[in-house]
Amino acid sequence: MDFTPTEAQAEARDLAARVFADLATPERLRAAGTGSDPELWKALTAAGLVAAVADVGLLGLVLLLEEQGRATAQVPYAATCVYGLLAVAAHGTDEQRARLLPGIGDGSVVVAGAFPAQQGVRPSARGGLTGTVPVVPWLRDATHVLVADAGRRLRLVPLGEGTAVEAIELTAPWSAARLTLHDAPAEPLGTAPEAGDPGAYADVLAVARTAFAGLQAGVCAGSLARAVAHTNAREQFGRPLATRQAVQLRAADAHMDTEAIRVTAYEAAWRRDAGLPYATHALTAAWWASEAGQRVVHTGQHLHGGAGADVGHPVHRHFLWGRQLDAYLGSGGEVLQELGELITYGS
């Protein structure tokens, strides 16, 4: 294994870090409320940081999402890259790639994902999709949604005819909404038979879990960095809080948890880019992101003392994102059960 970024990956990561640092400021995040920041999205796409994912691969995307997580930047970056660019590139037809990838790259096409498979969504008699998806993150920003229906078939649904979007609020401010489909036009992703393509579904779900684990690594790193800065500056009884052994041990545990999330996400992403089996590795990364992620963001908030209880403090955003990512695409217990079944039965 070699997780050393390529020159292209490192350049994309550094550029993303600068864009997020310049534009995902606490003031702009407060102004965005629970929605996204359209100016930041324009800046990312204008810099080529969406289109670049086609070249830097899943490991490159994980590196980029770490930077988003550090800033808790409110843009549909992970969703569009996972459910849009990477899904279409890997499983779409030549015609779909030619039609959709340019728009995804320039930001005019934004894709959300109705994942995991939605048992309440089924093909209608006329070939569309009918049903309700209770929660779809970033749906309010989307032009399309990739739906995994009850048969694990992947369908790309343009928002408009036959669709209704009702805004809802999640723990994290992710422009989420409830999606209702009434015989909505839906094109199959790729040329999968009507029975569905479990391989395509499994790949997109594993890619999503890996990518969002990378996002969680960034959220945790940002939370811990804030906690370190606070405990070094804050004095109690004439000494910085950071000199207290209990604080040091708590921060050290959070650092090790963050590194575990990061390295397992890197391994899963690297294996996919190398064409190696990675299903168990994606589940391992998702488990660490869930179990360790919630520990780290709790630590970040607790080490801020009373300031950590202020919902307006920047560290609280990391807490909210970390808790949302804790359960997104499967809680730790659910992912662990799935991993055990995969190891035991191989499917």
Phi, psi and omega in degrees: 000141178218107183264009179295123181297145171290170179301318180295318179296317181295319179295317178296317178299314182294322178294317178299319179300320180292318181296314180294320180296323182285323191249334180268059180276158178306324181294316179291324178295320177296320181294329181288340181063232179262003180264195181256173181254101184296328180291322177294321178297318178298319180295319180295315182288323178295329178281356179079019187276352170269308180301329183296337182298331177298333182263326185270351175075186182292322177298319176299319178297319178302318178298319180293320181289332172303317180293322175298316181297321179302323184263355189044048185284129188270081175218152183279047188290305182299314183298312183295321180289320183283303187277345179255279190300306184290323180293314180292319180298322184275326191234353179282164174283169176301319180295318179295319179296317181294326183278323191259324188297321178300317179293323176296318181295323181268001175089357180283340174247119180243126186245128171257170183230126174267084184227155351297190184307136185262108183293338180272005182244122183222158176297142177272173182297333182263010175095359176272199177239141179227137178145184182232135173251113188299321185219125173229108178299142177067014182294329181295338180265350194277152168258337180221157174226132176271116185253129170261106187281187185298334178268010181063026171276142180264120180236135177260120185247118172284135181286131183153248182301127176077008180236147175228134183242121180241116183298137173225166180247135174257179174301312177266149182280081187249028178048045186277162179202161172269134182250124175244128183247128177238090182051045184288136175302132183214124179261134176299141175278114183084201183243037181296146177293167182300334179291349179097168180234090182302329180296318179294317179299312181298322180294313182296320179294318178294320176298316180299315181297320179294314182296316182287337170294320175298319176299318179296323177301319178291319177302315181293318179298320178294319178297315181293321179299319178295319181295319178297314179298319182293313184287338173284329183270329185277126180254146176222125183055039174081006180228144175299144178302329183295344179277351180282134183298321181298321178293317181298317181294319180296317180292323179295318177299318180295322178297316180295320176298317180297318179295325178294319176298313184297310187290326178289325175293318177301315183297313180299316181294316180299318181295320178295316180298329181274000180076023180261158175301136185217009184300313180292328180290323177295319178293323177297316177298319180295322179296314178298319180299324180284302187290310182284327182301315181291330177294317184293315183289332172294318178298314180303319179288317182295322181290349174275357180062225181297328179297330180292341178276354180279115182293346178270355181284141181305328182294335179294331177296320177296321178299314181294316179296316181298320179289326176293316179291337177305322185248351183293131181067020176120128177288173181302317180295319180294317180294320179296320177297316179298319179296317178298319179293323180294318179292321185283314187254344179078012178201000000 
